[in-house]
């Protein structure tokens, strides 16, 4: 029955400071390649590896929502208050509470380099499939990373991605 049907759920976390076409394109490609039913944009208050965000949390949430208004499979949310944590592992466990959810964590290649410093990082590789999107200039370093070497046999997928070559920081500097 439909109740038993797995929901293939992508999670794209980040500050989305601001959200842009690159985030949309990654979501679309992930959906197509891995037959995802939904992609959650989990907006974080602050990247633990970066300094303060440029735009306020509310601005970032509202802008991401307006950007995805026509993209029905994308849900924008802020979960850190609900789960009382900014840790990815906690977010995955939150979505895992629904046994139908099969989790796909979507990250950029730049994030893979420091991934072994993330909380319970190797457990993330057990609870979710990790989809790594190439970012220009990061391929070599990310493929030499601790996490790549350890997780590539555990179902981590590296996606060679011909993306909109743009980042949030570039947009802010226009």
mmCIF file of N, CA and C in Angstrom, residues 49-151:
data_model
loop_
_atom_site.group_PDB
_atom_site.id
_atom_site.type_symbol
_atom_site.label_atom_id
_atom_site.label_comp_id
_atom_site.label_asym_id
_atom_site.label_seq_id
_atom_site.Cartn_x
_atom_site.Cartn_y
_atom_site.Cartn_z
ATOM 1 N N UNK A 49 31.692 26.670 10.505
ATOM 2 C CA UNK A 49 33.045 26.897 9.994
ATOM 3 C C UNK A 49 33.238 28.300 9.419
ATOM 4 N N UNK A 50 32.175 29.116 9.473
ATOM 5 C CA UNK A 50 32.291 30.469 8.910
ATOM 6 C C UNK A 50 31.868 31.507 9.935
ATOM 7 N N UNK A 51 32.200 32.749 9.629
ATOM 8 C CA UNK A 51 31.775 33.821 10.532
ATOM 9 C C UNK A 51 30.306 34.160 10.263
ATOM 10 N N UNK A 52 29.862 35.236 10.834
ATOM 11 C CA UNK A 52 28.463 35.637 10.804
ATOM 12 C C UNK A 52 27.875 35.690 9.386
ATOM 13 N N UNK A 53 26.584 35.390 9.293
ATOM 14 C CA UNK A 53 25.889 35.474 8.012
ATOM 15 C C UNK A 53 25.672 36.930 7.620
ATOM 16 N N UNK A 54 25.539 37.142 6.335
ATOM 17 C CA UNK A 54 25.345 38.483 5.808
ATOM 18 C C UNK A 54 23.894 38.925 6.012
ATOM 19 N N UNK A 55 22.955 38.062 5.582
ATOM 20 C CA UNK A 55 21.531 38.376 5.743
ATOM 21 C C UNK A 55 20.978 37.728 7.008
ATOM 22 N N UNK A 56 19.933 38.338 7.564
ATOM 23 C CA UNK A 56 19.314 37.783 8.774
ATOM 24 C C UNK A 56 18.651 36.450 8.433
ATOM 25 N N UNK A 57 18.438 35.643 9.452
ATOM 26 C CA UNK A 57 17.817 34.329 9.267
ATOM 27 C C UNK A 57 16.455 34.459 8.579
ATOM 28 N N UNK A 58 15.623 35.405 9.064
ATOM 29 C CA UNK A 58 14.288 35.584 8.471
ATOM 30 C C UNK A 58 14.345 35.946 7.002
ATOM 31 N N UNK A 59 15.253 36.857 6.661
ATOM 32 C CA UNK A 59 15.426 37.248 5.259
ATOM 33 C C UNK A 59 15.810 36.037 4.417
ATOM 34 N N UNK A 60 16.712 35.223 4.943
ATOM 35 C CA UNK A 60 17.197 34.058 4.197
ATOM 36 C C UNK A 60 16.092 33.025 3.994
ATOM 37 N N UNK A 61 15.288 32.812 5.030
ATOM 38 C CA UNK A 61 14.170 31.864 4.925
ATOM 39 C C UNK A 61 13.151 32.371 3.904
ATOM 40 N N UNK A 62 12.772 33.625 4.043
ATOM 41 C CA UNK A 62 11.753 34.188 3.144
ATOM 42 C C UNK A 62 12.216 34.222 1.698
ATOM 43 N N UNK A 63 13.485 34.547 1.496
ATOM 44 C CA UNK A 63 13.999 34.603 0.130
ATOM 45 C C UNK A 63 14.044 33.204 -0.487
ATOM 46 N N UNK A 64 14.477 32.229 0.292
ATOM 47 C CA UNK A 64 14.524 30.841 -0.198
ATOM 48 C C UNK A 64 13.119 30.364 -0.558
ATOM 49 N N UNK A 65 12.138 30.739 0.264
ATOM 50 C CA UNK A 65 10.745 30.361 -0.012
ATOM 51 C C UNK A 65 10.254 31.002 -1.303
ATOM 52 N N UNK A 66 10.591 32.265 -1.499
ATOM 53 C CA UNK A 66 10.118 32.942 -2.718
ATOM 54 C C UNK A 66 10.806 32.362 -3.954
ATOM 55 N N UNK A 67 12.041 31.921 -3.803
ATOM 56 C CA UNK A 67 12.780 31.350 -4.925
ATOM 57 C C UNK A 67 12.232 29.979 -5.339
ATOM 58 N N UNK A 68 11.652 29.265 -4.377
ATOM 59 C CA UNK A 68 11.198 27.891 -4.649
ATOM 60 C C UNK A 68 9.678 27.780 -4.787
ATOM 61 N N UNK A 69 9.013 28.916 -4.871
ATOM 62 C CA UNK A 69 7.548 28.916 -4.850
ATOM 63 C C UNK A 69 6.946 28.034 -5.952
ATOM 64 N N UNK A 70 7.602 27.965 -7.110
ATOM 65 C CA UNK A 70 7.081 27.155 -8.216
ATOM 66 C C UNK A 70 7.670 25.743 -8.219
ATOM 67 N N UNK A 71 8.610 25.492 -7.325
ATOM 68 C CA UNK A 71 9.271 24.185 -7.281
ATOM 69 C C UNK A 71 8.631 23.363 -6.172
ATOM 70 N N UNK A 72 7.602 22.628 -6.550
ATOM 71 C CA UNK A 72 6.742 21.962 -5.575
ATOM 72 C C UNK A 72 7.466 20.942 -4.691
ATOM 73 N N UNK A 73 8.508 20.320 -5.219
ATOM 74 C CA UNK A 73 9.173 19.265 -4.447
ATOM 75 C C UNK A 73 10.176 19.808 -3.423
ATOM 76 N N UNK A 74 10.421 21.131 -3.454
ATOM 77 C CA UNK A 74 11.339 21.719 -2.472
ATOM 78 C C UNK A 74 10.566 22.319 -1.304
ATOM 79 N N UNK A 75 10.989 21.958 -0.091
ATOM 80 C CA UNK A 75 10.432 22.541 1.126
ATOM 81 C C UNK A 75 11.544 23.306 1.816
ATOM 82 N N UNK A 76 11.252 24.517 2.221
ATOM 83 C CA UNK A 76 12.233 25.324 2.950
ATOM 84 C C UNK A 76 11.882 25.288 4.427
ATOM 85 N N UNK A 77 12.854 25.017 5.272
ATOM 86 C CA UNK A 77 12.564 24.984 6.700
ATOM 87 C C UNK A 77 13.751 25.367 7.569
ATOM 88 N N UNK A 78 13.426 25.799 8.760
ATOM 89 C CA UNK A 78 14.430 26.067 9.794
ATOM 90 C C UNK A 78 14.111 25.120 10.946
ATOM 91 N N UNK A 79 14.989 24.165 11.192
ATOM 92 C CA UNK A 79 14.686 23.081 12.134
ATOM 93 C C UNK A 79 15.450 23.160 13.448
ATOM 94 N N UNK A 80 16.381 24.076 13.559
ATOM 95 C CA UNK A 80 17.298 24.072 14.698
ATOM 96 C C UNK A 80 16.602 24.299 16.043
ATOM 97 N N UNK A 81 15.531 25.090 16.044
ATOM 98 C CA UNK A 81 14.782 25.293 17.293
ATOM 99 C C UNK A 81 14.047 24.008 17.660
ATOM 100 N N UNK A 82 13.417 23.413 16.639
ATOM 101 C CA UNK A 82 12.637 22.189 16.824
ATOM 102 C C UNK A 82 13.497 21.043 17.353
ATOM 103 N N UNK A 83 14.694 20.882 16.793
ATOM 104 C CA UNK A 83 15.539 19.755 17.189
ATOM 105 C C UNK A 83 16.602 20.149 18.216
ATOM 106 N N UNK A 84 16.582 21.435 18.598
ATOM 107 C CA UNK A 84 17.508 21.969 19.607
ATOM 108 C C UNK A 84 18.961 21.658 19.284
ATOM 109 N N UNK A 85 19.303 21.780 18.008
ATOM 110 C CA UNK A 85 20.675 21.486 17.588
ATOM 111 C C UNK A 85 20.907 22.041 16.193
ATOM 112 N N UNK A 86 22.189 22.279 15.866
ATOM 113 C CA UNK A 86 22.517 22.650 14.489
ATOM 114 C C UNK A 86 23.342 21.540 13.843
ATOM 115 N N UNK A 87 23.314 20.363 14.445
ATOM 116 C CA UNK A 87 24.101 19.244 13.948
ATOM 117 C C UNK A 87 23.323 18.460 12.886
ATOM 118 N N UNK A 88 23.996 18.162 11.787
ATOM 119 C CA UNK A 88 23.380 17.419 10.684
ATOM 120 C C UNK A 88 22.870 16.059 11.139
ATOM 121 N N UNK A 89 23.630 15.392 11.999
ATOM 122 C CA UNK A 89 23.226 14.065 12.482
ATOM 123 C C UNK A 89 21.865 14.120 13.185
ATOM 124 N N UNK A 90 21.643 15.198 13.940
ATOM 125 C CA UNK A 90 20.367 15.366 14.655
ATOM 126 C C UNK A 90 19.227 15.616 13.670
ATOM 127 N N UNK A 91 19.534 16.362 12.616
ATOM 128 C CA UNK A 91 18.528 16.650 11.588
ATOM 129 C C UNK A 91 18.137 15.357 10.870
ATOM 130 N N UNK A 92 19.124 14.540 10.546
ATOM 131 C CA UNK A 92 18.854 13.258 9.881
ATOM 132 C C UNK A 92 18.015 12.366 10.796
ATOM 133 N N UNK A 93 18.377 12.308 12.062
ATOM 134 C CA UNK A 93 17.597 11.500 13.016
ATOM 135 C C UNK A 93 16.162 12.000 13.133
ATOM 136 N N UNK A 94 15.994 13.318 13.064
ATOM 137 C CA UNK A 94 14.654 13.921 13.105
ATOM 138 C C UNK A 94 13.806 13.411 11.929
ATOM 139 N N UNK A 95 14.377 13.410 10.725
ATOM 140 C CA UNK A 95 13.634 12.942 9.549
ATOM 141 C C UNK A 95 13.512 11.419 9.526
ATOM 142 N N UNK A 96 14.418 10.734 10.186
ATOM 143 C CA UNK A 96 14.390 9.279 10.270
ATOM 144 C C UNK A 96 13.287 8.783 11.197
ATOM 145 N N UNK A 97 12.743 9.670 12.014
ATOM 146 C CA UNK A 97 11.645 9.278 12.906
ATOM 147 C C UNK A 97 10.487 8.716 12.094
ATOM 148 N N UNK A 98 10.345 9.230 10.874
ATOM 149 C CA UNK A 98 9.360 8.641 9.974
ATOM 150 C C UNK A 98 10.054 7.490 9.248
ATOM 151 N N UNK A 99 9.651 6.245 9.539
ATOM 152 C CA UNK A 99 10.353 5.083 8.981
ATOM 153 C C UNK A 99 10.267 4.985 7.455
ATOM 154 N N UNK A 100 9.358 5.740 6.859
ATOM 155 C CA UNK A 100 9.245 5.727 5.392
ATOM 156 C C UNK A 100 10.357 6.516 4.714
ATOM 157 N N UNK A 101 10.962 7.448 5.451
ATOM 158 C CA UNK A 101 11.964 8.316 4.835
ATOM 159 C C UNK A 101 13.287 7.612 4.566
ATOM 160 N N UNK A 102 13.716 7.691 3.329
ATOM 161 C CA UNK A 102 15.068 7.261 2.966
ATOM 162 C C UNK A 102 15.833 8.541 2.675
ATOM 163 N N UNK A 103 16.901 8.772 3.426
ATOM 164 C CA UNK A 103 17.566 10.077 3.419
ATOM 165 C C UNK A 103 18.765 10.141 2.478
ATOM 166 N N UNK A 104 18.820 11.228 1.729
ATOM 167 C CA UNK A 104 19.949 11.542 0.861
ATOM 168 C C UNK A 104 20.472 12.912 1.286
ATOM 169 N N UNK A 105 21.693 12.947 1.810
ATOM 170 C CA UNK A 105 22.270 14.222 2.231
ATOM 171 C C UNK A 105 23.049 14.809 1.066
ATOM 172 N N UNK A 106 22.670 16.017 0.679
ATOM 173 C CA UNK A 106 23.293 16.678 -0.471
ATOM 174 C C UNK A 106 24.303 17.705 0.041
ATOM 175 N N UNK A 107 25.579 17.529 -0.349
ATOM 176 C CA UNK A 107 26.590 18.503 0.080
ATOM 177 C C UNK A 107 27.481 18.892 -1.101
ATOM 178 N N UNK A 108 28.155 20.022 -0.958
ATOM 179 C CA UNK A 108 29.120 20.451 -1.967
ATOM 180 C C UNK A 108 30.464 19.803 -1.682
ATOM 181 N N UNK A 109 31.272 19.640 -2.737
ATOM 182 C CA UNK A 109 32.589 19.013 -2.597
ATOM 183 C C UNK A 109 33.450 19.747 -1.567
ATOM 184 N N UNK A 110 33.264 21.057 -1.452
ATOM 185 C CA UNK A 110 34.041 21.836 -0.471
ATOM 186 C C UNK A 110 33.748 21.361 0.954
ATOM 187 N N UNK A 111 32.488 20.928 1.198
ATOM 188 C CA UNK A 111 32.117 20.440 2.534
ATOM 189 C C UNK A 111 32.710 19.081 2.854
ATOM 190 N N UNK A 112 33.033 18.327 1.807
ATOM 191 C CA UNK A 112 33.574 16.990 2.027
ATOM 192 C C UNK A 112 34.967 17.053 2.675
ATOM 193 N N UNK A 113 35.684 18.118 2.366
ATOM 194 C CA UNK A 113 37.057 18.267 2.862
ATOM 195 C C UNK A 113 37.100 18.283 4.396
ATOM 196 N N UNK A 114 36.143 18.961 5.001
ATOM 197 C CA UNK A 114 36.073 19.046 6.470
ATOM 198 C C UNK A 114 35.069 18.083 7.089
ATOM 199 N N UNK A 115 34.492 17.212 6.264
ATOM 200 C CA UNK A 115 33.376 16.386 6.724
ATOM 201 C C UNK A 115 33.729 15.527 7.940
ATOM 202 N N UNK A 116 34.971 15.095 8.016
ATOM 203 C CA UNK A 116 35.398 14.249 9.148
ATOM 204 C C UNK A 116 35.469 15.032 10.465
ATOM 205 N N UNK A 117 35.257 16.355 10.388
ATOM 206 C CA UNK A 117 35.206 17.161 11.611
ATOM 207 C C UNK A 117 33.764 17.367 12.070
ATOM 208 N N UNK A 118 32.813 16.914 11.249
ATOM 209 C CA UNK A 118 31.404 17.048 11.602
ATOM 210 C C UNK A 118 31.072 16.065 12.716
ATOM 211 N N UNK A 119 30.079 16.448 13.512
ATOM 212 C CA UNK A 119 29.596 15.608 14.585
ATOM 213 C C UNK A 119 29.093 14.263 14.049
ATOM 214 N N UNK A 120 29.606 13.157 14.592
ATOM 215 C CA UNK A 120 29.179 11.794 14.203
ATOM 216 C C UNK A 120 29.206 11.572 12.688
ATOM 217 N N UNK A 121 30.226 12.083 12.045
ATOM 218 C CA UNK A 121 30.264 12.083 10.577
ATOM 219 C C UNK A 121 30.169 10.679 9.963
ATOM 220 N N UNK A 122 30.822 9.696 10.573
ATOM 221 C CA UNK A 122 30.790 8.374 9.939
ATOM 222 C C UNK A 122 29.415 7.728 10.086
ATOM 223 N N UNK A 123 28.711 8.111 11.156
ATOM 224 C CA UNK A 123 27.350 7.625 11.358
ATOM 225 C C UNK A 123 26.394 8.234 10.309
ATOM 226 N N UNK A 124 26.676 9.468 9.908
ATOM 227 C CA UNK A 124 25.863 10.101 8.859
ATOM 228 C C UNK A 124 25.898 9.225 7.605
ATOM 229 N N UNK A 125 27.080 8.676 7.312
ATOM 230 C CA UNK A 125 27.246 7.813 6.146
ATOM 231 C C UNK A 125 26.477 6.504 6.232
ATOM 232 N N UNK A 126 26.102 6.121 7.442
ATOM 233 C CA UNK A 126 25.311 4.909 7.646
ATOM 234 C C UNK A 126 23.820 5.224 7.523
ATOM 235 N N UNK A 127 23.423 6.365 8.073
ATOM 236 C CA UNK A 127 22.002 6.742 8.117
ATOM 237 C C UNK A 127 21.488 7.352 6.813
ATOM 238 N N UNK A 128 22.400 7.868 6.011
ATOM 239 C CA UNK A 128 21.985 8.555 4.784
ATOM 240 C C UNK A 128 22.941 8.227 3.651
ATOM 241 N N UNK A 129 22.417 8.309 2.437
ATOM 242 C CA UNK A 129 23.299 8.280 1.268
ATOM 243 C C UNK A 129 23.830 9.704 1.127
ATOM 244 N N UNK A 130 25.118 9.833 0.907
ATOM 245 C CA UNK A 130 25.703 11.166 0.779
ATOM 246 C C UNK A 130 25.965 11.456 -0.690
ATOM 247 N N UNK A 131 25.362 12.535 -1.169
ATOM 248 C CA UNK A 131 25.517 12.957 -2.556
ATOM 249 C C UNK A 131 26.407 14.190 -2.572
ATOM 250 N N UNK A 132 27.587 14.045 -3.149
ATOM 251 C CA UNK A 132 28.553 15.143 -3.161
ATOM 252 C C UNK A 132 28.566 15.783 -4.540
ATOM 253 N N UNK A 133 28.238 17.071 -4.584
ATOM 254 C CA UNK A 133 28.248 17.794 -5.839
ATOM 255 C C UNK A 133 29.575 18.511 -6.015
ATOM 256 N N UNK A 134 30.173 18.252 -7.158
ATOM 257 C CA UNK A 134 31.439 18.864 -7.511
ATOM 258 C C UNK A 134 31.319 20.393 -7.433
ATOM 259 N N UNK A 135 32.365 21.031 -6.948
ATOM 260 C CA UNK A 135 32.449 22.494 -7.032
ATOM 261 C C UNK A 135 33.811 22.803 -7.612
ATOM 262 N N UNK A 136 33.825 23.662 -8.599
ATOM 263 C CA UNK A 136 35.073 23.921 -9.313
ATOM 264 C C UNK A 136 36.187 24.288 -8.331
ATOM 265 N N UNK A 137 37.317 23.636 -8.519
ATOM 266 C CA UNK A 137 38.471 23.914 -7.669
ATOM 267 C C UNK A 137 38.562 23.030 -6.441
ATOM 268 N N UNK A 138 37.555 22.197 -6.191
ATOM 269 C CA UNK A 138 37.563 21.392 -4.958
ATOM 270 C C UNK A 138 37.684 19.888 -5.208
ATOM 271 N N UNK A 139 37.606 19.483 -6.476
ATOM 272 C CA UNK A 139 37.532 18.050 -6.763
ATOM 273 C C UNK A 139 38.719 17.275 -6.188
ATOM 274 N N UNK A 140 39.939 17.724 -6.496
ATOM 275 C CA UNK A 140 41.128 16.981 -6.091
ATOM 276 C C UNK A 140 41.184 16.849 -4.566
ATOM 277 N N UNK A 141 41.034 17.996 -3.900
ATOM 278 C CA UNK A 141 41.119 18.002 -2.435
ATOM 279 C C UNK A 141 40.013 17.168 -1.793
ATOM 280 N N UNK A 142 38.809 17.255 -2.351
ATOM 281 C CA UNK A 142 37.693 16.516 -1.751
ATOM 282 C C UNK A 142 37.867 15.014 -1.944
ATOM 283 N N UNK A 143 38.452 14.615 -3.074
ATOM 284 C CA UNK A 143 38.653 13.186 -3.326
ATOM 285 C C UNK A 143 39.852 12.621 -2.553
ATOM 286 N N UNK A 144 40.649 13.513 -1.982
ATOM 287 C CA UNK A 144 41.758 13.066 -1.130
ATOM 288 C C UNK A 144 41.348 13.098 0.341
ATOM 289 N N UNK A 145 40.120 13.529 0.620
ATOM 290 C CA UNK A 145 39.688 13.732 2.003
ATOM 291 C C UNK A 145 39.487 12.416 2.747
ATOM 292 N N UNK A 146 39.599 12.505 4.059
ATOM 293 C CA UNK A 146 39.362 11.381 4.966
ATOM 294 C C UNK A 146 37.983 10.786 4.699
ATOM 295 N N UNK A 147 36.981 11.668 4.624
ATOM 296 C CA UNK A 147 35.586 11.222 4.479
ATOM 297 C C UNK A 147 35.357 10.502 3.146
ATOM 298 N N UNK A 148 35.925 11.026 2.071
ATOM 299 C CA UNK A 148 35.729 10.384 0.772
ATOM 300 C C UNK A 148 36.301 8.967 0.789
ATOM 301 N N UNK A 149 37.524 8.851 1.301
ATOM 302 C CA UNK A 149 38.178 7.536 1.331
ATOM 303 C C UNK A 149 37.385 6.546 2.170
ATOM 304 N N UNK A 150 36.833 7.021 3.272
ATOM 305 C CA UNK A 150 36.119 6.133 4.186
ATOM 306 C C UNK A 150 34.703 5.820 3.707
ATOM 307 N N UNK A 151 34.047 6.779 3.078
ATOM 308 C CA UNK A 151 32.619 6.613 2.791
ATOM 309 C C UNK A 151 32.285 6.212 1.357
#
